[in-house]
Amino acid sequence: MSFGITRIELQEGPATRNAFGDALAEAGGRDERIVVLDGDVHNSTMTGAFMERFPQRSYNVGIAESNLIGIASGLAACGRIPVAASFSTFLLANAFDQIRMSVAFPNLNVKLVGSHAGISIGEDGPSQMAVEDIALATSLPGFTVVVPADGPSAKAATQAMLERSGPFFLRCGRPKVPVVYGNGAEFHLGKATQLRDGDDVTVIANGIMVAMALDAAEGLAEHGISTRVLDMHTVKPLDTAAVERAANETRGIVVAEEHLCWGGLGAAVSMVVAERHPTRMAFVNLGDTYATSGKPDELLAQFGLTPDAIIDAARRVLKD
Amino acid sequence: MASTQTHERSRLEDITTRLRLDIVRSTTEAGSGHPSSSLSMVELLTVLYFDGVLRHDPGRPDDPDRDRFILSKGHGAPGLYSVLAEAGYFPPEELLTLRKLGSPLEGHPNMNRLAGVEASTGSLGQGLSIGIGHALAARLDGRSYRVYVMTGDGEMEEGQVWEAVMFAGNHALDNLTLILDHNAYQQTGAVDDIEPLEPLEDKFRAFHWEARTIDGHDLDAVAEAYDWARRIEGKPQAIIARTVKGKGVSLLEKEPWKWHGKPLPKEEADKALAEIGGAA
Ligand SMILES: Cc1ncc(C[n+]2csc(CCOP(=O)(O)OP(=O)(O)O)c2C)c(N)n1
Ligand SMILES: [Mg+2]
């Protein structure tokens, strides 16, 4: 798929779920404490590689997400590092109370990994599309919430997740995505990655929107507009300093994400901007509606997640 | 021999009296809480904690080899706190701080604030799954501790409980015992009128558990049931304990549907304390 990218050349890389799965299997050999809990979807979430290599530390709990989270809670209380993976919406939405009560409130070291986030899963349609998961996960005290943009950063995020203590949500996607961490860009948990500098406008994005932001920046450059692109992979805790700098040093901020307009990255960035340095903002997201079935690229175009949508938003921000 | 047994028996009976007094006092002092839900568990917890069933050491609450007790029906917190105080996890005077600002004795158990609390509960249906996590960790780590989980009978209506029952049976978790406080009432009425549970033993057996029903206020029957559970290999065990909601306080016993989640008013509490066993 193209993600509507026409102006720049990016190499196609693995889906973030695959990068996660590979990194997890690797980490399993290094850290005996890791246990994988699967809700009958390991060939979708890509925990399968770990489960095959470490069957004695793997449980297919069945299609029972509430129980899955509770078991993860108990294992974490005993010093294990449970990685609980399912489709993002089946984890966060189906088992939210269990996550709240059995993981967040006791602040246990449970790693939630959701695959199939957003509408870019395509044909399976809205029931399988997590579009509220960031709102749900970031609402939980103590959680770290990360949305990687590509394979290399998903791999780094997985390693960071397993090394960091505390509850964690890693959001992965289904489709193969372009590599944006190809040129030596480094992933640091909790720190925005500046992938391009500019002084007219800043695009803050995560997930699949990062590659689109880079393409949009190129498009804006053709019109003499200089764009800073930040990969805000860590939604929580948010890199408030990077947001403040963007608000200070450029004339406005566009936030782009594959999520509903409520409670996502846009809301998180807005809070910082409003408090520290009010500036003009515009938002590229799914608005307040569910999507439908279709080819991923068709859906992204129909629901306004494209480089052109980012360009339009930047223009709105810069208009006097 | 006979006299040792009698002595032992009366020691346990004295404990049940103290626990009941503590439950009534602490909830009345707090002005809220769930005395009736706590009172039905008293004999079950007395035998578990004070008759050598649960291997635990209040001085080492993080001992990885300790047995675990998880109160899935977290609203029974006053009962659990009374037990933990009696066992020496904290000074009994603190029971009167129940539900007060700054006290670790929150309305529902908080594992990060009070030693001896194994899981933070209060949203019903979650404790058995957490217990499974502990039971699996024992297997993975080659440890021989046992895990006890107590649920309410109304709580059995939660779907997650049955997800957990299915998993534990299929994984033959014989280090896991479910204690079902079958006091026949839930918040708004009788379990039988809302979602009858029978045939309960059959349900557990169908999920590859062993199950037995006992009188949950008969100390000997409770002790025997724990012995029975420990001897079972290859299957988790369900102890279905028939209990009386509000046991020991006739006012609560008489109309349990009216008293769920309600502390006794001061005057009634005084009567109840006298009824339970005077000033101990
Ligand atoms: C998920 C959830 N729903 C509702 C409640 C409110 N609630 C607290 S206690 C209770 C009744 C519990 O009945 P039972 O399990 O029989 O326990 P008992 O008090 O009789 O021991 C309810 C509905 C809750 N705590 N958690
Ligand atoms: Mg009941």
Tab-separated table of C-alpha atoms in Angstrom, chain A residues 21 32 60 81 94 105 122 151 155 175 185-186 218 236 249 271 275 277 285:
chain	number	residue	atom	x	y	z
A	21	GLY	CA	6.988	-10.245	17.298
A	32	GLU	CA	13.649	-15.837	31.389
A	60	ASN	CA	-2.970	-19.486	24.694
A	81	ILE	CA	7.022	-10.064	32.807
A	94	ASN	CA	-13.068	-5.673	25.881
A	105	PHE	CA	-4.517	0.404	39.935
A	122	GLY	CA	-8.766	-2.519	5.856
A	151	GLY	CA	9.704	-1.671	11.957
A	155	LYS	CA	11.668	-3.190	17.574
A	175	PRO	CA	0.058	-3.465	7.235
A	185	ALA	CA	17.369	8.113	13.574
A	186	GLU	CA	17.342	6.860	17.125
A	218	GLU	CA	8.123	17.685	1.162
A	236	LYS	CA	2.417	8.998	27.590
A	249	GLU	CA	9.891	27.948	17.409
A	271	MET	CA	-3.117	20.271	26.810
A	275	GLU	CA	-0.881	25.574	29.243
A	277	HIS	CA	2.471	28.301	24.841
A	285	ASN	CA	-7.482	12.176	12.687
